[in-house]
Amino acid sequence: MAITTAYKARSDAVPLRSFKTKGRRSAIAGIGVYAPDKIVTNFDLEKVMETSDKWITERTGIRARHFAEPGTTTLELATRAAQSALDSAGLKASDLDMILVGTSSPDGPFPSIACRIQDELDAPGAVAWDLLAACTSFMYGLSTADSYIASERADKVLVIGAEVLSRMLDYSNRGTAVIFGDGAGAAVVTPAPEGAGFLSWCLGSDGRGYEQVTCGNVPLGAYAAKEPNPIIDMKGPDVFKFAVDIFIRQAQEVTAAAGISMDAIDLWVPHQANFRIIDAAARRIGLPLDKVAINIDQFGNTSSASIPLALEDAVRNGRVHSGDHVLLAGFGSGLTWGATLLKWA
Ligand code: UT7
């Protein structure tokens, strides 16, 4: 198989696909999160690898991240976040029609974490599967939930993003080992109250950029022969440029599709990959940082869990009100991206 090295990490060459939602509108009815107790600070990392708190803080905005203890599964994190989201929505697991789990760090190839959660929570009969769009997985899951509810094939959908990335880090690769953390977040999506819900979407992928962020499959299959665990690798500076660009373009797309101005955004909840990426995009979009949800300092990059972790933090701290326009936006390996504009219920 030919392996391309020509990708330039420029999203402006890619036409973006955006949609105004049609059919029955859906909304987030409840949200829950979970992070393991163990907190690893930058100072802790200084002791095990060649790095410094100063470099990590200045270049990424990260001060600490949560790591699961060895033996803790992604399933455990996901199940705790799921139960919390169900409680916040006032629903029982047996009410669910569908369970979607976005993860890049499943505990094994199969069965899916979604089916394992179904068993843990006792939700037999719901359609359950895992999906993989790296850090964009939660957004792909939300859009799937929205589509099923719009077409009246489901009423109550649980969407989860959960990761134990700490087992995929190599402390000799300082460009990645300092960035990632573990955690889980979940949302229950149901038909929206009048006037609220998801208004528009922008989703896409560009497989030409598959080498930009990888875990174990470049060259394809090689890790299986030599590594006990696949290790995350990425072309950091290239991804940085792609990320700023795709954040800006997604914001433009979803606001245009929803027919609102950028000024009407009350809160932007971006994927927490790097504070400098978020800051650069916010400046170019024209959003002041008090309209941006940022908790990367405490969690690092938790991939598919990062958007629900930041959203829950904003909701819990009273930063989201009924009727607010909330922009959720992610990007990740693949390359993939996904954003939505929603009117908070
Ligand atoms: O969600 C997954 C998608 N991934 C991302 O969004 C990541 C996007 N990229 C980034 O966030 C940034 O590119 C990084 C944080 C990964 C790296 O920051 P950077 O400012 O782009 O650094 P760099 O890779 O250009 O490296 C600059 C310098 C280098 O040293 P020299 O060659 O200038 O002497 C690196 O060796 O910083 C050095 N460096 C470090 N120093 C201390 C790289 N990592 C570290 C480290 N500690 N952890």
Coordinates of N, CA and C in Angstrom, one line a residue, residues 150-272:
A150 N -33.7 12.9 14.7 CA -34.4 13.7 13.7 C -35.3 12.8 12.8
S151 N -34.8 11.6 12.5 CA -35.6 10.7 11.6 C -36.5 9.8 12.4
E152 N -36.6 10.1 13.7 CA -37.6 9.4 14.6 C -37.3 7.9 14.7
R153 N -36.0 7.5 14.6 CA -35.6 6.1 14.8 C -35.1 5.9 16.2
A154 N -35.0 7.0 17.0 CA -34.6 6.8 18.4 C -35.1 8.1 19.1
D155 N -35.3 7.9 20.4 CA -35.8 9.0 21.3 C -34.8 9.4 22.3
K156 N -34.0 8.4 22.8 CA -33.1 8.6 23.9 C -31.8 8.0 23.6
V157 N -30.8 8.8 23.4 CA -29.5 8.3 23.0 C -28.4 8.8 24.0
L158 N -27.6 7.8 24.4 CA -26.4 8.1 25.3 C -25.2 8.2 24.4
V159 N -24.5 9.3 24.5 CA -23.2 9.5 23.7 C -22.1 9.7 24.7
I160 N -21.0 8.9 24.6 CA -19.9 8.9 25.6 C -18.6 9.1 24.8
G161 N -17.7 9.8 25.4 CA -16.3 9.9 25.0 C -15.5 9.4 26.1
A162 N -14.6 8.4 26.0 CA -13.9 7.9 27.1 C -12.5 7.5 26.6
E163 N -11.5 7.8 27.5 CA -10.1 7.4 27.1 C -9.2 7.1 28.3
V164 N -8.4 6.1 28.1 CA -7.2 5.9 29.0 C -6.0 6.0 28.0
L165 N -5.6 7.2 27.8 CA -4.5 7.4 26.8 C -3.1 7.2 27.5
S166 N -3.1 7.3 28.8 CA -1.8 7.2 29.6 C -1.1 5.9 29.2
R167 N -1.9 4.8 28.8 CA -1.2 3.6 28.5 C -0.6 3.6 27.1
M168 N -0.8 4.7 26.3 CA -0.3 4.8 25.0 C 0.8 5.9 24.9
L169 N 1.4 6.2 26.0 CA 2.5 7.3 26.0 C 3.8 6.7 26.1
D170 N 4.8 7.4 25.4 CA 6.2 7.0 25.5 C 6.9 8.2 26.0
Y171 N 7.5 8.1 27.2 CA 8.1 9.3 27.9 C 9.4 9.7 27.2
S172 N 9.8 9.0 26.1 CA 11.0 9.5 25.4 C 10.5 10.4 24.2
N173 N 9.1 10.4 24.0 CA 8.6 11.3 23.0 C 7.9 12.5 23.7
R174 N 8.7 13.5 23.9 CA 8.2 14.6 24.8 C 7.2 15.5 24.1
G175 N 7.1 15.4 22.7 CA 6.1 16.2 22.0 C 4.6 15.6 22.3
T176 N 4.5 14.4 22.7 CA 3.2 13.8 23.0 C 3.0 13.5 24.5
A177 N 4.0 13.0 25.1 CA 3.8 12.4 26.5 C 3.3 13.4 27.5
V178 N 3.6 14.7 27.3 CA 3.2 15.7 28.2 C 1.7 16.2 28.0
I179 N 1.2 15.8 26.9 CA -0.1 16.5 26.4 C -1.3 15.7 26.9
F180 N -1.3 14.4 26.9 CA -2.5 13.6 27.0 C -2.9 13.3 28.4
G181 N -4.2 13.1 28.6 CA -4.7 12.6 29.9 C -5.9 11.7 29.8
D182 N -6.3 11.2 30.9 CA -7.4 10.2 30.9 C -8.7 10.8 31.4
G183 N -9.9 10.4 30.9 CA -11.1 10.9 31.4 C -12.3 10.4 30.6
A184 N -13.5 10.8 31.0 CA -14.7 10.4 30.3 C -15.8 11.4 30.4
G185 N -16.6 11.6 29.4 CA -17.7 12.5 29.5 C -18.9 11.9 28.7
A186 N -20.1 12.2 29.1 CA -21.2 11.6 28.4 C -22.4 12.6 28.3
A187 N -23.2 12.5 27.3 CA -24.4 13.3 27.2 C -25.6 12.4 26.8
V188 N -26.7 12.8 27.4 CA -28.0 12.1 26.9 C -28.7 13.1 26.0
V189 N -29.0 12.5 24.8 CA -29.6 13.4 23.7 C -31.1 12.9 23.6
T190 N -32.0 13.8 23.6 CA -33.4 13.5 23.5 C -34.1 14.5 22.6
P191 N -35.3 14.3 22.2 CA -36.0 15.4 21.4 C -36.0 16.7 22.2
A192 N -35.8 17.8 21.4 CA -35.6 19.1 22.1 C -36.9 19.7 22.5
P193 N -36.9 20.5 23.6 CA -38.0 21.4 23.9 C -38.2 22.4 22.7
E194 N -39.4 23.0 22.6 CA -39.7 23.9 21.5 C -38.6 25.0 21.5
G195 N -38.1 25.3 20.3 CA -37.1 26.4 20.1 C -35.7 26.1 20.4
A196 N -35.4 24.9 21.1 CA -34.0 24.6 21.5 C -33.4 23.5 20.6
G197 N -32.2 23.2 20.9 CA -31.6 22.0 20.3 C -30.5 22.3 19.2
F198 N -30.0 21.3 18.6 CA -28.9 21.4 17.6 C -29.5 22.1 16.3
L199 N -28.8 23.2 15.9 CA -29.3 24.0 14.8 C -28.5 23.6 13.5
S200 N -27.2 23.3 13.6 CA -26.4 23.1 12.4 C -25.2 22.3 12.8
W201 N -24.6 21.7 11.7 CA -23.5 20.8 11.9 C -22.4 21.1 10.8
C202 N -21.2 20.8 11.1 CA -20.1 20.8 10.1 C -19.3 19.6 10.4
L203 N -19.2 18.6 9.6 CA -18.5 17.4 9.9 C -17.6 17.0 8.7
G204 N -16.5 16.4 8.9 CA -15.7 15.9 7.7 C -14.5 15.2 8.1
S205 N -13.8 14.7 7.1 CA -12.5 14.0 7.3 C -11.7 14.2 6.1
D206 N -10.4 14.1 6.3 CA -9.4 14.2 5.2 C -8.3 13.1 5.4
G207 N -8.6 12.0 4.8 CA -7.7 10.8 5.0 C -6.3 11.1 4.5
R208 N -6.1 12.1 3.6 CA -4.8 12.4 3.1 C -3.8 12.8 4.3
G209 N -4.5 13.2 5.4 CA -3.7 13.6 6.6 C -3.5 12.5 7.6
Y210 N -3.7 11.3 7.2 CA -3.7 10.2 8.2 C -2.4 10.1 9.0
E211 N -1.3 10.5 8.4 CA 0.0 10.4 9.2 C 0.2 11.5 10.2
Q212 N -0.7 12.5 10.3 CA -0.4 13.6 11.1 C -0.5 13.2 12.6
V213 N -1.4 12.4 13.0 CA -1.5 11.9 14.4 C -1.8 10.4 14.3
T214 N -1.0 9.6 14.8 CA -1.1 8.2 14.7 C -0.9 7.5 16.0
C215 N -1.4 6.2 16.0 CA -1.1 5.4 17.2 C -1.0 4.0 16.7
G216 N 0.3 3.6 16.4 CA 0.6 2.3 16.1 C 0.4 1.8 14.6
N217 N -0.1 2.6 13.7 CA -0.4 2.0 12.4 C 0.4 2.6 11.3
V218 N 1.6 3.2 11.6 CA 2.4 3.7 10.5 C 3.8 3.1 10.7
P219 N 4.4 2.3 9.9 CA 3.7 1.8 8.7 C 2.7 0.8 9.2
L220 N 1.7 0.5 8.4 CA 0.5 -0.2 8.8 C 0.9 -1.5 9.4
G221 N 0.4 -1.7 10.6 CA 0.6 -3.0 11.3 C 1.9 -3.2 12.0
A222 N 2.8 -2.3 11.8 CA 4.2 -2.5 12.3 C 4.2 -2.7 13.8
Y223 N 3.4 -1.9 14.5 CA 3.5 -1.9 16.0 C 3.2 -3.3 16.6
A224 N 2.4 -4.1 15.9 CA 2.0 -5.3 16.4 C 3.2 -6.2 16.6
A225 N 4.2 -6.1 15.7 CA 5.4 -6.9 15.8 C 6.4 -6.5 16.9
K226 N 6.4 -5.2 17.2 CA 7.5 -4.8 18.1 C 7.1 -4.0 19.3
E227 N 5.8 -3.6 19.5 CA 5.5 -2.8 20.6 C 4.4 -3.6 21.4
P228 N 4.5 -3.6 22.8 CA 3.5 -4.2 23.6 C 2.2 -3.4 23.5
N229 N 2.3 -2.0 23.5 CA 1.2 -1.1 23.3 C 1.5 -0.2 22.2
P230 N 0.4 0.1 21.4 CA 0.7 1.2 20.4 C 0.9 2.5 21.1
I231 N 1.8 3.3 20.5 CA 2.2 4.6 21.1 C 1.7 5.7 20.2
I232 N 1.3 6.8 20.8 CA 0.8 8.0 20.1 C 2.0 8.7 19.5
D233 N 1.9 9.1 18.3 CA 2.9 10.0 17.7 C 2.2 11.1 16.8
M234 N 2.8 12.2 16.7 CA 2.1 13.2 15.9 C 3.1 14.3 15.4
K235 N 2.7 14.9 14.3 CA 3.5 16.0 13.7 C 2.9 17.3 14.3
G236 N 3.4 17.6 15.5 CA 2.7 18.6 16.4 C 2.6 20.0 15.7
P237 N 3.6 20.6 15.1 CA 3.5 21.9 14.6 C 2.5 21.9 13.3
D238 N 2.5 20.9 12.5 CA 1.6 20.8 11.4 C 0.2 20.7 11.9
V239 N 0.0 19.8 12.9 CA -1.4 19.7 13.4 C -1.9 21.0 14.0
F240 N -1.0 21.7 14.7 CA -1.3 23.0 15.3 C -1.9 23.9 14.2
K241 N -1.3 24.0 13.1 CA -1.8 24.9 12.0 C -3.1 24.5 11.5
F242 N -3.2 23.2 11.3 CA -4.5 22.6 10.8 C -5.6 22.9 11.8
A243 N -5.3 22.7 13.1 CA -6.3 22.9 14.1 C -6.9 24.3 14.2
V244 N -6.0 25.3 14.1 CA -6.4 26.7 14.2 C -7.3 27.0 13.0
D245 N -6.9 26.5 11.8 CA -7.6 26.8 10.6 C -9.0 26.1 10.6
I246 N -9.0 24.8 11.0 CA -10.3 24.1 11.0 C -11.3 24.6 12.0
F247 N -10.8 25.1 13.2 CA -11.6 25.7 14.2 C -12.3 26.9 13.6
I248 N -11.6 27.8 12.9 CA -12.1 29.0 12.4 C -13.1 28.7 11.3
R249 N -12.8 27.8 10.4 CA -13.7 27.5 9.3 C -15.0 26.8 9.8
Q250 N -14.8 25.9 10.8 CA -16.0 25.3 11.3 C -17.0 26.3 11.9
A251 N -16.4 27.2 12.7 CA -17.2 28.3 13.3 C -18.0 29.1 12.3
Q252 N -17.3 29.4 11.2 CA -17.9 30.1 10.1 C -19.0 29.3 9.5
E253 N -18.8 28.0 9.3 CA -19.8 27.2 8.6 C -21.0 27.0 9.4
V254 N -20.9 26.7 10.7 CA -22.1 26.3 11.5 C -22.9 27.6 11.8
T255 N -22.2 28.7 12.0 CA -23.0 30.0 12.2 C -23.8 30.3 10.9
A256 N -23.1 30.2 9.8 CA -23.8 30.6 8.5 C -24.9 29.6 8.2
A257 N -24.7 28.3 8.5 CA -25.8 27.3 8.2 C -27.0 27.6 9.2
A258 N -26.7 28.0 10.4 CA -27.8 28.3 11.3 C -28.4 29.7 11.1
G259 N -27.7 30.5 10.3 CA -28.3 31.9 10.1 C -28.1 32.8 11.2
I260 N -27.0 32.6 12.0 CA -26.7 33.6 13.1 C -25.3 34.2 12.9
S261 N -25.0 35.3 13.5 CA -23.7 35.9 13.4 C -22.8 35.3 14.4
M262 N -21.5 35.5 14.2 CA -20.5 35.0 15.1 C -20.7 35.7 16.5
D263 N -21.1 36.9 16.5 CA -21.3 37.7 17.8 C -22.4 37.0 18.6
A264 N -23.3 36.2 18.0 CA -24.4 35.6 18.7 C -24.0 34.4 19.5
I265 N -22.7 34.0 19.3 CA -22.2 32.8 20.1 C -22.0 33.2 21.6
D266 N -22.7 32.5 22.5 CA -22.5 32.8 23.9 C -21.4 32.1 24.5
L267 N -21.2 30.8 24.0 CA -20.1 30.0 24.6 C -19.5 29.1 23.5
W268 N -18.2 29.1 23.4 CA -17.5 28.1 22.5 C -16.9 27.1 23.4
V269 N -17.2 25.8 23.1 CA -16.5 24.7 23.8 C -15.7 23.9 22.8
P270 N -14.4 24.3 22.8 CA -13.5 23.6 21.8 C -12.9 22.4 22.4
H271 N -12.5 21.5 21.5 CA -11.6 20.4 21.9 C -10.3 20.9 22.5
Q272 N -10.0 20.4 23.7 CA -8.9 20.9 24.5 C -7.6 20.3 24.1

